[in-house]
Amino acid sequence: MELQVQIIKRKVKRIRLEFTSSGLKVIVPIGYKGDVNEVLLRHKTWITNRAIKMRSLVADASKLHILDRNEKQLRIVLEKYITDTSSLSNLNPKEIKYRQMRARWGSCSRTGVLTFNKNLRFLPEELIYYVAAHELTHLKHMNHSPIFWQSLSNLNPNYKEHRKQLKLYGFALQK
């Protein structure tokens, strides 16, 4: 099995292995004196299993339909859903913000500010609704406890399937 390995030196404390759609990144601390090949051999089973899983993800992600709304269209879809859901659930954000995020689809601050990733514009509406419902639920439960997931299921009964789809879209949009 051919795997592209990229070694990157960064200001980190320990070696980290990361899979991307293009291969394996080995992130090593600046000044690392050890043998990277030894690290790869030590983690060979994990790397092999992960590579198989990544190939499957690439195949699944290639089948997705990536939409291309503009940011204004995203705001309309998201804010209408939040307004409608807030009136029914009594979960009212203090403010809604939009940012380009690398690792998250959304976040909820303790002060009630919901922040959404601008890349949501590429997703189907049901996944945008899932992310909004997830963040709205954090207004009541600032954790991922069982009661959080129960509350989320009241707003989004198919949340488990939507989570899986969201991971695929995240992978598909990864650059």
PDB file of C-alpha atoms in Angstrom:
ATOM      1  CA  MET A   1       0.000   0.000   0.000  1.00  0.00           C
ATOM      2  CA  GLU A   2       1.559   3.267  -1.203  1.00  0.00           C
ATOM      3  CA  LEU A   3       1.200   6.156   1.252  1.00  0.00           C
ATOM      4  CA  GLN A   4       2.494   9.680   0.800  1.00  0.00           C
ATOM      5  CA  VAL A   5       4.316  10.780   3.975  1.00  0.00           C
ATOM      6  CA  GLN A   6       5.112  14.419   4.640  1.00  0.00           C
ATOM      7  CA  ILE A   7       7.415  15.426   7.523  1.00  0.00           C
ATOM      8  CA  ILE A   8       6.710  18.869   8.959  1.00  0.00           C
ATOM      9  CA  LYS A   9       8.760  20.603  11.646  1.00  0.00           C
ATOM     10  CA  ARG A  10       6.734  22.769  13.999  1.00  0.00           C
ATOM     11  CA  LYS A  11       6.912  24.312  17.418  1.00  0.00           C
ATOM     12  CA  VAL A  12       5.232  21.362  19.182  1.00  0.00           C
ATOM     13  CA  LYS A  13       6.155  19.322  22.268  1.00  0.00           C
ATOM     14  CA  ARG A  14       5.801  15.827  20.802  1.00  0.00           C
ATOM     15  CA  ILE A  15       5.475  13.980  17.526  1.00  0.00           C
ATOM     16  CA  ARG A  16       1.997  13.839  16.040  1.00  0.00           C
ATOM     17  CA  LEU A  17       0.659  11.727  13.180  1.00  0.00           C
ATOM     18  CA  GLU A  18      -2.171  13.256  11.141  1.00  0.00           C
ATOM     19  CA  PHE A  19      -4.009  11.799   8.180  1.00  0.00           C
ATOM     20  CA  THR A  20      -5.322  14.087   5.476  1.00  0.00           C
ATOM     21  CA  SER A  21      -6.897  13.374   2.123  1.00  0.00           C
ATOM     22  CA  SER A  22      -3.421  13.593   0.569  1.00  0.00           C
ATOM     23  CA  GLY A  23      -1.620  11.220   2.941  1.00  0.00           C
ATOM     24  CA  LEU A  24       0.134  11.108   6.310  1.00  0.00           C
ATOM     25  CA  LYS A  25       1.642  14.165   7.956  1.00  0.00           C
ATOM     26  CA  VAL A  26       4.309  13.519  10.572  1.00  0.00           C
ATOM     27  CA  ILE A  27       4.611  16.653  12.677  1.00  0.00           C
ATOM     28  CA  VAL A  28       7.861  16.719  14.645  1.00  0.00           C
ATOM     29  CA  PRO A  29       9.242  19.249  17.122  1.00  0.00           C
ATOM     30  CA  ILE A  30      11.852  21.637  15.772  1.00  0.00           C
ATOM     31  CA  GLY A  31      15.223  20.186  16.713  1.00  0.00           C
ATOM     32  CA  TYR A  32      13.929  16.594  16.985  1.00  0.00           C
ATOM     33  CA  LYS A  33      16.927  14.256  17.017  1.00  0.00           C
ATOM     34  CA  GLY A  34      15.121  10.897  16.849  1.00  0.00           C
ATOM     35  CA  ASP A  35      14.488   8.673  13.855  1.00  0.00           C
ATOM     36  CA  VAL A  36      11.111   9.380  12.222  1.00  0.00           C
ATOM     37  CA  ASN A  37      11.208   6.009  10.438  1.00  0.00           C
ATOM     38  CA  GLU A  38      11.387   4.304  13.836  1.00  0.00           C
ATOM     39  CA  VAL A  39       8.228   6.160  14.900  1.00  0.00           C
ATOM     40  CA  LEU A  40       6.488   5.069  11.705  1.00  0.00           C
ATOM     41  CA  LEU A  41       7.491   1.427  12.277  1.00  0.00           C
ATOM     42  CA  ARG A  42       6.313   1.536  15.880  1.00  0.00           C
ATOM     43  CA  HIS A  43       2.883   2.763  14.727  1.00  0.00           C
ATOM     44  CA  LYS A  44       2.705   0.658  11.554  1.00  0.00           C
ATOM     45  CA  THR A  45      -0.511  -1.187  12.516  1.00  0.00           C
ATOM     46  CA  TRP A  46      -2.327   2.043  13.400  1.00  0.00           C
ATOM     47  CA  ILE A  47      -1.088   3.738  10.217  1.00  0.00           C
ATOM     48  CA  THR A  48      -2.177   0.800   8.046  1.00  0.00           C
ATOM     49  CA  ASN A  49      -5.650   0.623   9.637  1.00  0.00           C
ATOM     50  CA  ARG A  50      -6.089   4.374   9.392  1.00  0.00           C
ATOM     51  CA  ALA A  51      -4.971   4.392   5.738  1.00  0.00           C
ATOM     52  CA  ILE A  52      -7.650   1.800   4.908  1.00  0.00           C
ATOM     53  CA  LYS A  53     -10.259   3.916   6.675  1.00  0.00           C
ATOM     54  CA  MET A  54      -9.057   7.042   4.863  1.00  0.00           C
ATOM     55  CA  ARG A  55      -9.400   5.352   1.466  1.00  0.00           C
ATOM     56  CA  SER A  56     -12.978   4.511   2.348  1.00  0.00           C
ATOM     57  CA  LEU A  57     -13.581   8.128   3.423  1.00  0.00           C
ATOM     58  CA  VAL A  58     -12.122   9.435   0.166  1.00  0.00           C
ATOM     59  CA  ALA A  59     -14.443   7.150  -1.806  1.00  0.00           C
ATOM     60  CA  ASP A  60     -17.508   8.181   0.224  1.00  0.00           C
ATOM     61  CA  ALA A  61     -16.603  11.878   0.181  1.00  0.00           C
ATOM     62  CA  SER A  62     -16.200  11.859  -3.594  1.00  0.00           C
ATOM     63  CA  LYS A  63     -19.896  10.953  -3.921  1.00  0.00           C
ATOM     64  CA  LEU A  64     -21.125  13.999  -1.967  1.00  0.00           C
ATOM     65  CA  HIS A  65     -22.883  16.900  -3.618  1.00  0.00           C
ATOM     66  CA  ILE A  66     -21.080  20.083  -2.544  1.00  0.00           C
ATOM     67  CA  LEU A  67     -23.382  23.099  -2.756  1.00  0.00           C
ATOM     68  CA  ASP A  68     -22.199  26.628  -3.423  1.00  0.00           C
ATOM     69  CA  ARG A  69     -24.357  29.193  -1.676  1.00  0.00           C
ATOM     70  CA  ASN A  70     -23.005  32.630  -1.035  1.00  0.00           C
ATOM     71  CA  GLU A  71     -22.600  33.876   2.514  1.00  0.00           C
ATOM     72  CA  LYS A  72     -25.818  35.920   2.376  1.00  0.00           C
ATOM     73  CA  GLN A  73     -27.816  32.815   1.399  1.00  0.00           C
ATOM     74  CA  LEU A  74     -26.230  30.889   4.292  1.00  0.00           C
ATOM     75  CA  ARG A  75     -27.208  33.617   6.751  1.00  0.00           C
ATOM     76  CA  ILE A  76     -30.817  33.570   5.506  1.00  0.00           C
ATOM     77  CA  VAL A  77     -31.114  29.770   5.845  1.00  0.00           C
ATOM     78  CA  LEU A  78     -29.406  29.625   9.232  1.00  0.00           C
ATOM     79  CA  GLU A  79     -31.063  32.617  10.848  1.00  0.00           C
ATOM     80  CA  LYS A  80     -34.560  31.574   9.738  1.00  0.00           C
ATOM     81  CA  TYR A  81     -33.993  28.126  11.276  1.00  0.00           C
ATOM     82  CA  ILE A  82     -32.647  29.651  14.501  1.00  0.00           C
ATOM     83  CA  THR A  83     -35.557  32.111  14.730  1.00  0.00           C
ATOM     84  CA  ASP A  84     -38.149  29.389  14.146  1.00  0.00           C
ATOM     85  CA  THR A  85     -36.485  26.922  16.512  1.00  0.00           C
ATOM     86  CA  SER A  86     -35.851  29.529  19.217  1.00  0.00           C
ATOM     87  CA  SER A  87     -39.524  30.476  19.359  1.00  0.00           C
ATOM     88  CA  LEU A  88     -40.490  26.815  19.898  1.00  0.00           C
ATOM     89  CA  SER A  89     -37.677  25.774  22.234  1.00  0.00           C
ATOM     90  CA  ASN A  90     -37.017  28.977  24.182  1.00  0.00           C
ATOM     91  CA  LEU A  91     -33.301  28.726  23.311  1.00  0.00           C
ATOM     92  CA  ASN A  92     -32.381  32.265  22.349  1.00  0.00           C
ATOM     93  CA  PRO A  93     -28.836  33.239  21.376  1.00  0.00           C
ATOM     94  CA  LYS A  94     -27.642  36.707  22.323  1.00  0.00           C
ATOM     95  CA  GLU A  95     -25.789  37.106  19.039  1.00  0.00           C
ATOM     96  CA  ILE A  96     -24.964  35.144  15.876  1.00  0.00           C
ATOM     97  CA  LYS A  97     -21.542  35.493  14.258  1.00  0.00           C
ATOM     98  CA  TYR A  98     -19.850  33.974  11.207  1.00  0.00           C
ATOM     99  CA  ARG A  99     -16.159  33.133  10.832  1.00  0.00           C
ATOM    100  CA  GLN A 100     -13.902  31.038   8.689  1.00  0.00           C
ATOM    101  CA  MET A 101     -12.972  28.129  10.962  1.00  0.00           C
ATOM    102  CA  ARG A 102     -10.543  25.291  10.319  1.00  0.00           C
ATOM    103  CA  ALA A 103     -11.672  22.646  12.765  1.00  0.00           C
ATOM    104  CA  ARG A 104     -15.260  23.403  13.809  1.00  0.00           C
ATOM    105  CA  TRP A 105     -18.637  23.908  12.230  1.00  0.00           C
ATOM    106  CA  GLY A 106     -19.875  26.077  15.065  1.00  0.00           C
ATOM    107  CA  SER A 107     -19.384  27.101  18.665  1.00  0.00           C
ATOM    108  CA  CYS A 108     -21.387  28.470  21.569  1.00  0.00           C
ATOM    109  CA  SER A 109     -19.893  30.805  24.149  1.00  0.00           C
ATOM    110  CA  ARG A 110     -20.928  30.900  27.785  1.00  0.00           C
ATOM    111  CA  THR A 111     -22.365  34.356  27.089  1.00  0.00           C
ATOM    112  CA  GLY A 112     -24.812  32.942  24.532  1.00  0.00           C
ATOM    113  CA  VAL A 113     -23.001  33.949  21.342  1.00  0.00           C
ATOM    114  CA  LEU A 114     -23.299  31.381  18.547  1.00  0.00           C
ATOM    115  CA  THR A 115     -20.512  31.400  15.964  1.00  0.00           C
ATOM    116  CA  PHE A 116     -20.858  29.477  12.709  1.00  0.00           C
ATOM    117  CA  ASN A 117     -18.290  28.407  10.156  1.00  0.00           C
ATOM    118  CA  LYS A 118     -18.746  30.163   6.817  1.00  0.00           C
ATOM    119  CA  ASN A 119     -18.098  26.802   5.116  1.00  0.00           C
ATOM    120  CA  LEU A 120     -21.587  25.702   6.168  1.00  0.00           C
ATOM    121  CA  ARG A 121     -22.633  27.317   2.898  1.00  0.00           C
ATOM    122  CA  PHE A 122     -21.383  24.209   1.061  1.00  0.00           C
ATOM    123  CA  LEU A 123     -23.626  21.821   3.027  1.00  0.00           C
ATOM    124  CA  PRO A 124     -27.201  20.622   2.492  1.00  0.00           C
ATOM    125  CA  GLU A 125     -29.791  22.433   4.594  1.00  0.00           C
ATOM    126  CA  GLU A 126     -30.437  19.465   6.909  1.00  0.00           C
ATOM    127  CA  LEU A 127     -26.784  19.527   8.004  1.00  0.00           C
ATOM    128  CA  ILE A 128     -26.877  23.288   8.524  1.00  0.00           C
ATOM    129  CA  TYR A 129     -29.954  22.713  10.680  1.00  0.00           C
ATOM    130  CA  TYR A 130     -28.112  20.009  12.626  1.00  0.00           C
ATOM    131  CA  VAL A 131     -25.180  22.335  13.396  1.00  0.00           C
ATOM    132  CA  ALA A 132     -27.589  25.095  14.429  1.00  0.00           C
ATOM    133  CA  ALA A 133     -29.579  22.708  16.644  1.00  0.00           C
ATOM    134  CA  HIS A 134     -26.322  21.435  18.188  1.00  0.00           C
ATOM    135  CA  GLU A 135     -25.181  24.961  19.068  1.00  0.00           C
ATOM    136  CA  LEU A 136     -28.647  26.007  20.267  1.00  0.00           C
ATOM    137  CA  THR A 137     -28.642  22.985  22.598  1.00  0.00           C
ATOM    138  CA  HIS A 138     -25.357  24.245  24.070  1.00  0.00           C
ATOM    139  CA  LEU A 139     -27.249  27.326  25.271  1.00  0.00           C
ATOM    140  CA  LYS A 140     -28.896  24.976  27.772  1.00  0.00           C
ATOM    141  CA  HIS A 141     -26.180  22.324  28.239  1.00  0.00           C
ATOM    142  CA  MET A 142     -22.587  23.541  27.829  1.00  0.00           C
ATOM    143  CA  ASN A 143     -21.224  20.005  27.497  1.00  0.00           C
ATOM    144  CA  HIS A 144     -21.813  16.753  25.635  1.00  0.00           C
ATOM    145  CA  SER A 145     -23.452  14.855  28.477  1.00  0.00           C
ATOM    146  CA  PRO A 146     -26.230  12.305  27.885  1.00  0.00           C
ATOM    147  CA  ILE A 147     -28.817  14.991  28.680  1.00  0.00           C
ATOM    148  CA  PHE A 148     -27.269  17.224  25.990  1.00  0.00           C
ATOM    149  CA  TRP A 149     -27.746  14.491  23.360  1.00  0.00           C
ATOM    150  CA  GLN A 150     -31.284  13.849  24.581  1.00  0.00           C
ATOM    151  CA  SER A 151     -32.136  17.546  24.279  1.00  0.00           C
ATOM    152  CA  LEU A 152     -30.534  17.671  20.835  1.00  0.00           C
ATOM    153  CA  SER A 153     -32.605  14.690  19.705  1.00  0.00           C
ATOM    154  CA  ASN A 154     -35.740  16.722  20.513  1.00  0.00           C
ATOM    155  CA  LEU A 155     -34.601  19.387  18.016  1.00  0.00           C
ATOM    156  CA  ASN A 156     -32.955  17.032  15.529  1.00  0.00           C
ATOM    157  CA  PRO A 157     -34.117  13.396  15.794  1.00  0.00           C
ATOM    158  CA  ASN A 158     -31.680  12.246  13.059  1.00  0.00           C
ATOM    159  CA  TYR A 159     -28.659  13.849  14.716  1.00  0.00           C
ATOM    160  CA  LYS A 160     -26.592  10.614  14.674  1.00  0.00           C
ATOM    161  CA  GLU A 161     -26.861  10.296  10.905  1.00  0.00           C
ATOM    162  CA  HIS A 162     -26.267  14.019  10.455  1.00  0.00           C
ATOM    163  CA  ARG A 163     -23.061  13.788  12.539  1.00  0.00           C
ATOM    164  CA  LYS A 164     -21.749  11.040  10.257  1.00  0.00           C
ATOM    165  CA  GLN A 165     -22.597  13.049   7.143  1.00  0.00           C
ATOM    166  CA  LEU A 166     -20.995  16.166   8.629  1.00  0.00           C
ATOM    167  CA  LYS A 167     -17.716  14.298   9.144  1.00  0.00           C
ATOM    168  CA  LEU A 168     -17.762  13.249   5.491  1.00  0.00           C
ATOM    169  CA  TYR A 169     -18.388  16.809   4.325  1.00  0.00           C
ATOM    170  CA  GLY A 170     -15.614  18.040   6.602  1.00  0.00           C
ATOM    171  CA  PHE A 171     -13.289  15.556   4.971  1.00  0.00           C
ATOM    172  CA  ALA A 172     -14.488  16.429   1.465  1.00  0.00           C
ATOM    173  CA  LEU A 173     -13.955  20.176   2.049  1.00  0.00           C
ATOM    174  CA  GLN A 174     -10.553  19.721   3.670  1.00  0.00           C
ATOM    175  CA  LYS A 175      -7.763  21.299   1.681  1.00  0.00           C
TER     176      LYS A 175
END
